[in-house]
PDB file of C-alpha atoms in Angstrom:
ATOM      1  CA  UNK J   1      -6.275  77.057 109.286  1.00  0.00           C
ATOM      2  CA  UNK J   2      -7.647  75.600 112.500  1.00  0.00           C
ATOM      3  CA  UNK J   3      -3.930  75.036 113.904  1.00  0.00           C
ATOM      4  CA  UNK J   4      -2.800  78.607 112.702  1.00  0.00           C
ATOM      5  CA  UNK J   5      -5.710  80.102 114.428  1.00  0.00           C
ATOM      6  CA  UNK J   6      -5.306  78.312 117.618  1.00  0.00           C
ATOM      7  CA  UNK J   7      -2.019  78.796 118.138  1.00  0.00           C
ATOM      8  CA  UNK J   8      -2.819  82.835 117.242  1.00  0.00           C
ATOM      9  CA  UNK J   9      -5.427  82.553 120.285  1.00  0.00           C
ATOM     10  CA  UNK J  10      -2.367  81.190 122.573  1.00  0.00           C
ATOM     11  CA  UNK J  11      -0.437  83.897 121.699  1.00  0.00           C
ATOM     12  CA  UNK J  12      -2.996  86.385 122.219  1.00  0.00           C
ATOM     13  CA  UNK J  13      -3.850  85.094 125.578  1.00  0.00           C
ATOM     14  CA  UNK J  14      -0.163  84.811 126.622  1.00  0.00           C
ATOM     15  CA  UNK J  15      -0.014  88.783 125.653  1.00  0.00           C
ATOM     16  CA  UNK J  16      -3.905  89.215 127.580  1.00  0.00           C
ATOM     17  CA  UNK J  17      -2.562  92.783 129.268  1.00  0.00           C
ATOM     18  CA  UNK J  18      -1.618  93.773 125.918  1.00  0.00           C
ATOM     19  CA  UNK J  19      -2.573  97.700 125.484  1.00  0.00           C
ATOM     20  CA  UNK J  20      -2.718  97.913 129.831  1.00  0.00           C
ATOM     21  CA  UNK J  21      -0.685 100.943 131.557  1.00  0.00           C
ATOM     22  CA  UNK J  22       0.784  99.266 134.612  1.00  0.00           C
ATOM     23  CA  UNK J  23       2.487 101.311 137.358  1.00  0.00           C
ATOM     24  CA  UNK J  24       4.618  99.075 140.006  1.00  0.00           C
ATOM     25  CA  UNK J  25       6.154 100.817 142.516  1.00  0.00           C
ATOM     26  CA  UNK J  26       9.446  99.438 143.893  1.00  0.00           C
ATOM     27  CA  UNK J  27      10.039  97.325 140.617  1.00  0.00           C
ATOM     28  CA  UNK J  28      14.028  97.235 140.905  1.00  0.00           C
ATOM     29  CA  UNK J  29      14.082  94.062 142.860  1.00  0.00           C
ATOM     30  CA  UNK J  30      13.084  91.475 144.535  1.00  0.00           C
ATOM     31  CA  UNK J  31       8.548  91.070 143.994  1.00  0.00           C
ATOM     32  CA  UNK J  32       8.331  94.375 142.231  1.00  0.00           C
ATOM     33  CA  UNK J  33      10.847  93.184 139.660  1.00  0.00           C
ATOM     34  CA  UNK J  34       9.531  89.569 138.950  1.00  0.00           C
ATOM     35  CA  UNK J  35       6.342  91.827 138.422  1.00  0.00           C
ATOM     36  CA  UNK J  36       7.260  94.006 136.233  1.00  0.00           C
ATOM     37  CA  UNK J  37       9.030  90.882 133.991  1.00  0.00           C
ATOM     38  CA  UNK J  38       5.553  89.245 134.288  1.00  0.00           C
ATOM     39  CA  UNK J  39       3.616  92.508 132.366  1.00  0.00           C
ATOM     40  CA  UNK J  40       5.876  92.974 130.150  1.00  0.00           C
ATOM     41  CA  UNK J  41       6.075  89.304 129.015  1.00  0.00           C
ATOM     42  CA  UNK J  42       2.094  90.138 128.888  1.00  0.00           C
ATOM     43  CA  UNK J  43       2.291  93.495 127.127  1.00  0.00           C
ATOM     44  CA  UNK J  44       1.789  95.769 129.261  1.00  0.00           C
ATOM     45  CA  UNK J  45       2.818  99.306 128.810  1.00  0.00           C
ATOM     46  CA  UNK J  46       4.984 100.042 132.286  1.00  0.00           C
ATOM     47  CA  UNK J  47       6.017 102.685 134.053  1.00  0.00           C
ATOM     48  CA  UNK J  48       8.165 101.711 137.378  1.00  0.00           C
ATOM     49  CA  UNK J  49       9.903 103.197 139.628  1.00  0.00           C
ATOM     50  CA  UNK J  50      12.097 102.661 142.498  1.00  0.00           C
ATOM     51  CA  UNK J  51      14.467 105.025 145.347  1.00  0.00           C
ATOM     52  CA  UNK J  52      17.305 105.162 144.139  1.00  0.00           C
ATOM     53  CA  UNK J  53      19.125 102.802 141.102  1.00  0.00           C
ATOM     54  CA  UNK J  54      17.327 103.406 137.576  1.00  0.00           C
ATOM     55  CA  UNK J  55      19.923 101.535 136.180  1.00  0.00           C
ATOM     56  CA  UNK J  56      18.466  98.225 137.671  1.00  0.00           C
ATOM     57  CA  UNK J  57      15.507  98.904 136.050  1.00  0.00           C
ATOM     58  CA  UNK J  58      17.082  98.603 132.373  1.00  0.00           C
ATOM     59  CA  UNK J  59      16.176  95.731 131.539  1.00  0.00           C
ATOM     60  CA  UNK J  60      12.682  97.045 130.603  1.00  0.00           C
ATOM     61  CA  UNK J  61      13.812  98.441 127.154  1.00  0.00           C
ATOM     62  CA  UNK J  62      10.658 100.120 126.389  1.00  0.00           C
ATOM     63  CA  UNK J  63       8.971 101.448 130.045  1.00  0.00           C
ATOM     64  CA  UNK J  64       8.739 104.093 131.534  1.00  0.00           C
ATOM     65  CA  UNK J  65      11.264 104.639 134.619  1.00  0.00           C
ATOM     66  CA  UNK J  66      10.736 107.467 137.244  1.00  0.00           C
ATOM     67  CA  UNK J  67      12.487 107.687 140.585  1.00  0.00           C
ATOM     68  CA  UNK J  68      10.050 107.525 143.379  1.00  0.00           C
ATOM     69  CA  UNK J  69      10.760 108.353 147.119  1.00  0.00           C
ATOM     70  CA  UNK J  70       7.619 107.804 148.978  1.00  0.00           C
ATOM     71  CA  UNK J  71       8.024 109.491 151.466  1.00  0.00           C
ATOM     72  CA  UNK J  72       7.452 112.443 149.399  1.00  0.00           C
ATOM     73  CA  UNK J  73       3.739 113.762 148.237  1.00  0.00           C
ATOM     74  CA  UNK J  74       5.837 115.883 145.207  1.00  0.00           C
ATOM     75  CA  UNK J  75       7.118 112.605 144.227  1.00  0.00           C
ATOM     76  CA  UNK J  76       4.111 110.954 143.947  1.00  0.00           C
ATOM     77  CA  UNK J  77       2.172 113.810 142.216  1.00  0.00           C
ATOM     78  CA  UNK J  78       4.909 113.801 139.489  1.00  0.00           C
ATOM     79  CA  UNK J  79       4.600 109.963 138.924  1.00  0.00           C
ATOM     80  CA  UNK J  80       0.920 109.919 138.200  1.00  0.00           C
ATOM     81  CA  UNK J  81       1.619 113.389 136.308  1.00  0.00           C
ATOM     82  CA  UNK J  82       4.399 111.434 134.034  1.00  0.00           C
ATOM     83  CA  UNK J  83       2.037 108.504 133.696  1.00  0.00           C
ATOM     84  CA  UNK J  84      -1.124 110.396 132.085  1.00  0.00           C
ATOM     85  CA  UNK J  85       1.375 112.192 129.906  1.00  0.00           C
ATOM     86  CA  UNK J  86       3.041 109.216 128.751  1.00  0.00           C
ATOM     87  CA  UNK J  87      -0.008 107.041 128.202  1.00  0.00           C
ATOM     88  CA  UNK J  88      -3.243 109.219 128.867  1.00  0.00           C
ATOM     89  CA  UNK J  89      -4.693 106.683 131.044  1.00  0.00           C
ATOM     90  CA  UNK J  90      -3.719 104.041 134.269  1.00  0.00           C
ATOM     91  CA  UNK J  91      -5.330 100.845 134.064  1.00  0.00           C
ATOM     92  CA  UNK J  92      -2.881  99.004 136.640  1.00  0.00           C
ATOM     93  CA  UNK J  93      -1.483 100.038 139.697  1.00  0.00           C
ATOM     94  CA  UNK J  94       0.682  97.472 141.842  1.00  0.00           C
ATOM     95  CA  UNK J  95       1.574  98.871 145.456  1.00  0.00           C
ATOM     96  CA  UNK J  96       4.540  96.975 145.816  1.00  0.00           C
ATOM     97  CA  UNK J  97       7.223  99.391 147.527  1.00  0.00           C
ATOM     98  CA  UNK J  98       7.666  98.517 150.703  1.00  0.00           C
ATOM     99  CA  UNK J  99      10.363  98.822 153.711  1.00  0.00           C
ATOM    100  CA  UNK J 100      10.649  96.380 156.349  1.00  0.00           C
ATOM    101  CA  UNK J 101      13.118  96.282 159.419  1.00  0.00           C
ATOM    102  CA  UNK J 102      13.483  94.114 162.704  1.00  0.00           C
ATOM    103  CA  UNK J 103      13.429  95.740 165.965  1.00  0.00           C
ATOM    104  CA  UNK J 104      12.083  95.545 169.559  1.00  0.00           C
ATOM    105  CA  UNK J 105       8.574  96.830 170.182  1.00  0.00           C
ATOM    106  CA  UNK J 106      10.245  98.777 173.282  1.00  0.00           C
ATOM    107  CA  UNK J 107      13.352  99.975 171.240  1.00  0.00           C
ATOM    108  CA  UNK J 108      11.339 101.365 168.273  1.00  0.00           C
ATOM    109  CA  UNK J 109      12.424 105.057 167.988  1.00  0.00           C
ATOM    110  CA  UNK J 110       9.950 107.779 166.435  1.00  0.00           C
ATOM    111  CA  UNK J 111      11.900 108.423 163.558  1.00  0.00           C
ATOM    112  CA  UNK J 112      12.370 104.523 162.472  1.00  0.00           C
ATOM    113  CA  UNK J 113       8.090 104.347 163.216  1.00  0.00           C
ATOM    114  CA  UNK J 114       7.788 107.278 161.281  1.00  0.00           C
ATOM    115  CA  UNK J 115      10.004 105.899 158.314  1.00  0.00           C
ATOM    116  CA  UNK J 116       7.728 102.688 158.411  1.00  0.00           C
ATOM    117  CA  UNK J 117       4.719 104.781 158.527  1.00  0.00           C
ATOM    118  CA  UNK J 118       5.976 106.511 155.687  1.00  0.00           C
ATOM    119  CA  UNK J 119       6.981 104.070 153.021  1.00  0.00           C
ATOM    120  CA  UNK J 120       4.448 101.017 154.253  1.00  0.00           C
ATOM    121  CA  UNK J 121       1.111 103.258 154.623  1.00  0.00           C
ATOM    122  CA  UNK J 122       1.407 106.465 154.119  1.00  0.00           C
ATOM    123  CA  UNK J 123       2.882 106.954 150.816  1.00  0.00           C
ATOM    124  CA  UNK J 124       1.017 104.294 149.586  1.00  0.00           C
ATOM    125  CA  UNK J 125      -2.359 105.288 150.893  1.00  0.00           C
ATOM    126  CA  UNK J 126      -1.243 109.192 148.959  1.00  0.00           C
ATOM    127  CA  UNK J 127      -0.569 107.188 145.881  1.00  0.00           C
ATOM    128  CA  UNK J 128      -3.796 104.680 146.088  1.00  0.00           C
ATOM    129  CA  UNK J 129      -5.744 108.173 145.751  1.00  0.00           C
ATOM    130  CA  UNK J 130      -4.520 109.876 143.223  1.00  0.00           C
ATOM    131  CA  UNK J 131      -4.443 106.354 141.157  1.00  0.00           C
ATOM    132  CA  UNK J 132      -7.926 105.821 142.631  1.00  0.00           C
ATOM    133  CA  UNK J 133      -9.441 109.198 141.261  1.00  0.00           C
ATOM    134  CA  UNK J 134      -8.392 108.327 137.454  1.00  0.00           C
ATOM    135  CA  UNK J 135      -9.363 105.183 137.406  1.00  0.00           C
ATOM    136  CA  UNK J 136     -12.975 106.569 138.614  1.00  0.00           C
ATOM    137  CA  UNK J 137     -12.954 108.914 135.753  1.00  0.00           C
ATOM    138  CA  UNK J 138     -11.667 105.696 133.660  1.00  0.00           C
ATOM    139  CA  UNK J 139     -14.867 103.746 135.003  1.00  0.00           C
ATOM    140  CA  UNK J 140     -12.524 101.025 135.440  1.00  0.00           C
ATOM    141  CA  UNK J 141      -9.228  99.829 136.623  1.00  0.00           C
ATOM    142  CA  UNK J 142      -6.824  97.211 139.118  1.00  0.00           C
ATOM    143  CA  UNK J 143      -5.571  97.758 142.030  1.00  0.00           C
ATOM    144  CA  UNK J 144      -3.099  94.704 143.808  1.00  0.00           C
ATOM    145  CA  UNK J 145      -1.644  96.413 147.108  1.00  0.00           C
ATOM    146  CA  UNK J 146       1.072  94.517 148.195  1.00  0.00           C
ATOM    147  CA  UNK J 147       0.582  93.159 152.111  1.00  0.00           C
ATOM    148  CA  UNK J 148       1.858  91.112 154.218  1.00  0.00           C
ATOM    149  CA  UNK J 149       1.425  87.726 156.208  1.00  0.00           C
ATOM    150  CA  UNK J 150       2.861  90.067 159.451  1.00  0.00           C
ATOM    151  CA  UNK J 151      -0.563  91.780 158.305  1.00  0.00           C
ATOM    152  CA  UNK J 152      -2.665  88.971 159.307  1.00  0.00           C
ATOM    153  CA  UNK J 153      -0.612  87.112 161.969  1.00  0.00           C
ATOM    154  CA  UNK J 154       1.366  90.049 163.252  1.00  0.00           C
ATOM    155  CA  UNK J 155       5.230  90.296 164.137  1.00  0.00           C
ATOM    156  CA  UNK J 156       6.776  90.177 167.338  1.00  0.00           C
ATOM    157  CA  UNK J 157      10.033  91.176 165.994  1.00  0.00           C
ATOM    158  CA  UNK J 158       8.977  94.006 163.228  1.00  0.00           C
ATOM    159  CA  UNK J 159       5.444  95.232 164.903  1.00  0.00           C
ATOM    160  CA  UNK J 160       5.495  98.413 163.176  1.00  0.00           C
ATOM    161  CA  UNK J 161       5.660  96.545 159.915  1.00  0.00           C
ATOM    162  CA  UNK J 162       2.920  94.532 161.004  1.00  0.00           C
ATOM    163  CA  UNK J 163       0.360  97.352 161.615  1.00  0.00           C
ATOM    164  CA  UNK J 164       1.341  99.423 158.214  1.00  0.00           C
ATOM    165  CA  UNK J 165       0.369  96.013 156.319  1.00  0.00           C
ATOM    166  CA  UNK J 166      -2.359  95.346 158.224  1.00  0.00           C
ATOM    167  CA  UNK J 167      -4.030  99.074 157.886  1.00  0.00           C
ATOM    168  CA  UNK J 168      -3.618  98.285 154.022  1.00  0.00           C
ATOM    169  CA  UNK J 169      -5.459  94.905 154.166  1.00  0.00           C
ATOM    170  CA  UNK J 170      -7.869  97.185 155.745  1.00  0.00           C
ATOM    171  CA  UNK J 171      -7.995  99.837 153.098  1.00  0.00           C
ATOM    172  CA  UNK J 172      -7.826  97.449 150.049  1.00  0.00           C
ATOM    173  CA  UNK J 173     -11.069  96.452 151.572  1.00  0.00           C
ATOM    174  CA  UNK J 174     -12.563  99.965 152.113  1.00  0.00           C
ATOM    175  CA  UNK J 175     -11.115 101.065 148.159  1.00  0.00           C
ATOM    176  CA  UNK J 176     -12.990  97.836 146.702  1.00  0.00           C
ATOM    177  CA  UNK J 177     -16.380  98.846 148.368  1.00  0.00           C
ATOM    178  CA  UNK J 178     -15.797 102.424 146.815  1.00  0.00           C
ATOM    179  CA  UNK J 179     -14.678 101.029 143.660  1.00  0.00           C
ATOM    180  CA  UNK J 180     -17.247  98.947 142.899  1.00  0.00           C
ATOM    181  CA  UNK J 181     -19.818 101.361 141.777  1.00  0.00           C
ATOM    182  CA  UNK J 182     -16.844 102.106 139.234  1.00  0.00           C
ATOM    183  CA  UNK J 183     -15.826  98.680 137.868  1.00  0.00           C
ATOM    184  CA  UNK J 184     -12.670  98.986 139.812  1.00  0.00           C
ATOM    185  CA  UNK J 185     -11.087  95.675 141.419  1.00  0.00           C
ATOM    186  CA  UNK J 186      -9.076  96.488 144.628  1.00  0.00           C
ATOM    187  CA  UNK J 187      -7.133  93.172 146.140  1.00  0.00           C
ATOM    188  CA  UNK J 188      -4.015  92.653 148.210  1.00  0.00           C
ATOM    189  CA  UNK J 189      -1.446  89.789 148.050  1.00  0.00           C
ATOM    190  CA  UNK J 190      -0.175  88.778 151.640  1.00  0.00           C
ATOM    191  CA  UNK J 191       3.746  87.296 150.632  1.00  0.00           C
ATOM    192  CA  UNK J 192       5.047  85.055 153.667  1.00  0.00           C
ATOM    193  CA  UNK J 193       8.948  84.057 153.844  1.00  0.00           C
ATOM    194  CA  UNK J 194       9.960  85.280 150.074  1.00  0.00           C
ATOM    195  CA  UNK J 195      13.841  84.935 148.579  1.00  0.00           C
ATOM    196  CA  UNK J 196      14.436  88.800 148.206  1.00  0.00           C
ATOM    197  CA  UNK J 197      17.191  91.158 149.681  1.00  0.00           C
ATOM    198  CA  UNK J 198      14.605  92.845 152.393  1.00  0.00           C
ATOM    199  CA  UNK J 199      14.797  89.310 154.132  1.00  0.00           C
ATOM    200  CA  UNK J 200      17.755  87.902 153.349  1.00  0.00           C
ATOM    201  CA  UNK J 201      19.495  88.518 156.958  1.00  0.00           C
ATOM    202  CA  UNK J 202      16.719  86.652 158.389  1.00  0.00           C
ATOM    203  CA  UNK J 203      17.013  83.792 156.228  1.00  0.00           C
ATOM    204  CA  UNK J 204      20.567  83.404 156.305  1.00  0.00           C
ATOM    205  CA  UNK J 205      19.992  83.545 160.220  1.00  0.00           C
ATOM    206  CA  UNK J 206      16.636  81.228 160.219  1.00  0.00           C
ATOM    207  CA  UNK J 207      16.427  79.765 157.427  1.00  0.00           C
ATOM    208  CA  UNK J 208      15.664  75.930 158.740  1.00  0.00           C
ATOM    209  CA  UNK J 209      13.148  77.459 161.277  1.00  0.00           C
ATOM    210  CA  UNK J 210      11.684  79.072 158.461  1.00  0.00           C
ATOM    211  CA  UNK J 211      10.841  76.229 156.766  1.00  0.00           C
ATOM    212  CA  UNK J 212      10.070  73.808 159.303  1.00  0.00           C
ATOM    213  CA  UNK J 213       6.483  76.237 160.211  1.00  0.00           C
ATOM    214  CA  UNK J 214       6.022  76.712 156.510  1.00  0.00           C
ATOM    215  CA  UNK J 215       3.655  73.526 155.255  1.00  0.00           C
ATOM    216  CA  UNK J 216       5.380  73.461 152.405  1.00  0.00           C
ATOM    217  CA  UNK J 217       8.698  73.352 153.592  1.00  0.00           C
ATOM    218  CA  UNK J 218      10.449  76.157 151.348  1.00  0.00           C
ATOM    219  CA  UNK J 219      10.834  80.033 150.899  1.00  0.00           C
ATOM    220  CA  UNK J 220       8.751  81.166 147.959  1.00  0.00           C
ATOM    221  CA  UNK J 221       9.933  82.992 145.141  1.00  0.00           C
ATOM    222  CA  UNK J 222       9.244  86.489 143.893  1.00  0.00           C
ATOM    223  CA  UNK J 223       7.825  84.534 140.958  1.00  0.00           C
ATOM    224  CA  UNK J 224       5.142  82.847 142.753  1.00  0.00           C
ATOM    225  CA  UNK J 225       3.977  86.080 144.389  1.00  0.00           C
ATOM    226  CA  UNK J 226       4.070  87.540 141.053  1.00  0.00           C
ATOM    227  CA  UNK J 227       1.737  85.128 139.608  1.00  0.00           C
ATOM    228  CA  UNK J 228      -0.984  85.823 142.194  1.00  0.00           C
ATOM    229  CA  UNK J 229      -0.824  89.658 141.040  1.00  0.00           C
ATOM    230  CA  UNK J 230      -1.123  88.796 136.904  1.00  0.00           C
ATOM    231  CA  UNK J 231      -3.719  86.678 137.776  1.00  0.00           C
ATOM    232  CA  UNK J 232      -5.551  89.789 139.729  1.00  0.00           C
ATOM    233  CA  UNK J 233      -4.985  92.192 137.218  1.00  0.00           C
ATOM    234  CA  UNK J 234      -6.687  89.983 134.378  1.00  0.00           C
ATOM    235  CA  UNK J 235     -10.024  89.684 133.109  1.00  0.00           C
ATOM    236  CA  UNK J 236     -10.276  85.972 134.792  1.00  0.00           C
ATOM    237  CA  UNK J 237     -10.212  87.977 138.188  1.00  0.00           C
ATOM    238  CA  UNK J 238     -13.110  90.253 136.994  1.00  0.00           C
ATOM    239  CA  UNK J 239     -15.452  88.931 140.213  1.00  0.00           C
ATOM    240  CA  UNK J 240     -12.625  89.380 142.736  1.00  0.00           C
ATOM    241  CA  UNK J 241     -12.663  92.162 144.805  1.00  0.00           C
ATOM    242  CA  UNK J 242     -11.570  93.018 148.211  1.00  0.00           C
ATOM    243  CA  UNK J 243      -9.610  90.124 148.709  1.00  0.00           C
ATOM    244  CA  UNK J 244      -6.673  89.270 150.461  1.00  0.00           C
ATOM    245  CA  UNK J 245      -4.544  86.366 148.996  1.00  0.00           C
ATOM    246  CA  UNK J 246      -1.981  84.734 150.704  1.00  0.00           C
ATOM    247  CA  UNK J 247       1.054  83.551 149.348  1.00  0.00           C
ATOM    248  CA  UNK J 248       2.277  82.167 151.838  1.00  0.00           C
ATOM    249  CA  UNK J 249       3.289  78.158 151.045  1.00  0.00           C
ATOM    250  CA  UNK J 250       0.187  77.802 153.396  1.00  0.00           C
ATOM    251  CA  UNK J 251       1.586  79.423 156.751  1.00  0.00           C
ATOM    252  CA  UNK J 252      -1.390  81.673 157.302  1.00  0.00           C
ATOM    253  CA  UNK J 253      -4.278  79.015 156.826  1.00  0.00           C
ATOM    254  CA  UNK J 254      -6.976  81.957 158.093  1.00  0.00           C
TER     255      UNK J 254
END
């Protein structure tokens, strides 16, 4: 009996976001996908989304999958719409969408700031409120925003970038002093030099660089960011708010 019971308590802890409603924007690939794998190997109830191919997002037999542009306030109204019909409540969100591009400060034009702007901060600040105002009613809920280490150090190269995930360390720290009257845990992740397709130009280019200023001497995985989220979004992370954890292979020592 003792052996059949503990290995019932493993199990139960490996599914500990059993019951949870989990949206993860950007899911298709890269972060957001090793995400998603990680709550749903947990039990989560998902909905995802991503821009533009649902199809990638398949492999999740039983979530919910809604096309998201986020640039778009309509688009982001319908996804928490969906979400409350589908599950009546949102006890997860995971800012993860993100767009990130190299150029000059001087040669920045307008419309690539304002596409940045868009996608990095705005959309996700429209989305963080309409999350943010259920989970109030809720009296509780987990919010992971997905930074940056260009947030902390800055970018010479992607500047714009920089400043989008560097308002958002900002305003994960602003949400979790609002959200603490409420029992709601806001944090943010800071990824450094990860194996995905937004960066994989600039590793093929820099790759040895790259790891020769990372302490640990590799590019991460999406898996190793994605552990720092399921770790934020579970009860053992219940006295963590406002936080800013980077995962980084120890590049940003701040």
């Amino acid at each position: 009996m003792r052996l059949c019971s503990g290995v019932l308590k493993k199990l139960n802890m490996n599914r500990s976001l059993e019951g949870k409603v989990a949206i993860i924007s950007g899911a298709s690939r890269g972060i957001g996908f090793a995400i998603a794998k990680s709550f749903e190997a947990q039990g989560a109830d998902l909905v995802l989304t991503c821009t533009k191919d649902l199809k990638a997002l398949d492999v999740f037999a039983h979530a919910k999958k809604i096309r998201l542009d986020l640039s778009k306030k309509e688009d982001i109204d319908s996804l928490v719409s969906e979400a409350l019909e589908s599950f009546g409540r949102i006890d997860i969100l995971v800012n993860n969408a993100g767009f990130f591009k190299q150029t000059e400060f001087t040669e920045i034009s307008e419309e690539e700031l304002d596409a940045v702007i868009d996608i990095d901060l705005k959309g996700p600040f429209l989305l963080l409120q309409r999350v943010f105002a259920q989970m109030k009613k809720q009296k509780k809920g987990k919010i992971v925003n997905i930074a940056s280490g260009a947030g902390k150090m800055g970018s010479s190269k992607a500047s714009h970038y920089a400043a989008c995930k560097a308002a958002m360390i900002s305003l994960t720290k602003s949400l979790a002093k609002s959200g603490a009257p409420y029992n709601i845990n806001v944090n943010a992740v800071a990824p450094g030099y990860i194996e995905t397709d937004m960066i994989a130009d600039l590793l093929t280019e820099k790759r040895p660089f790259i790891e020769s200023v990372v302490p640990l001497a590799r590019v991460g995985k999406p898996e190793d960011v994605a552990s720092a989220v399921k770790f934020l979004v579970s009860d053992s992370a219940d006295y963590i708010t406002g936080q800013t954890i980077p995962v980084d292979g120890g590049q940003c020592m701040l």
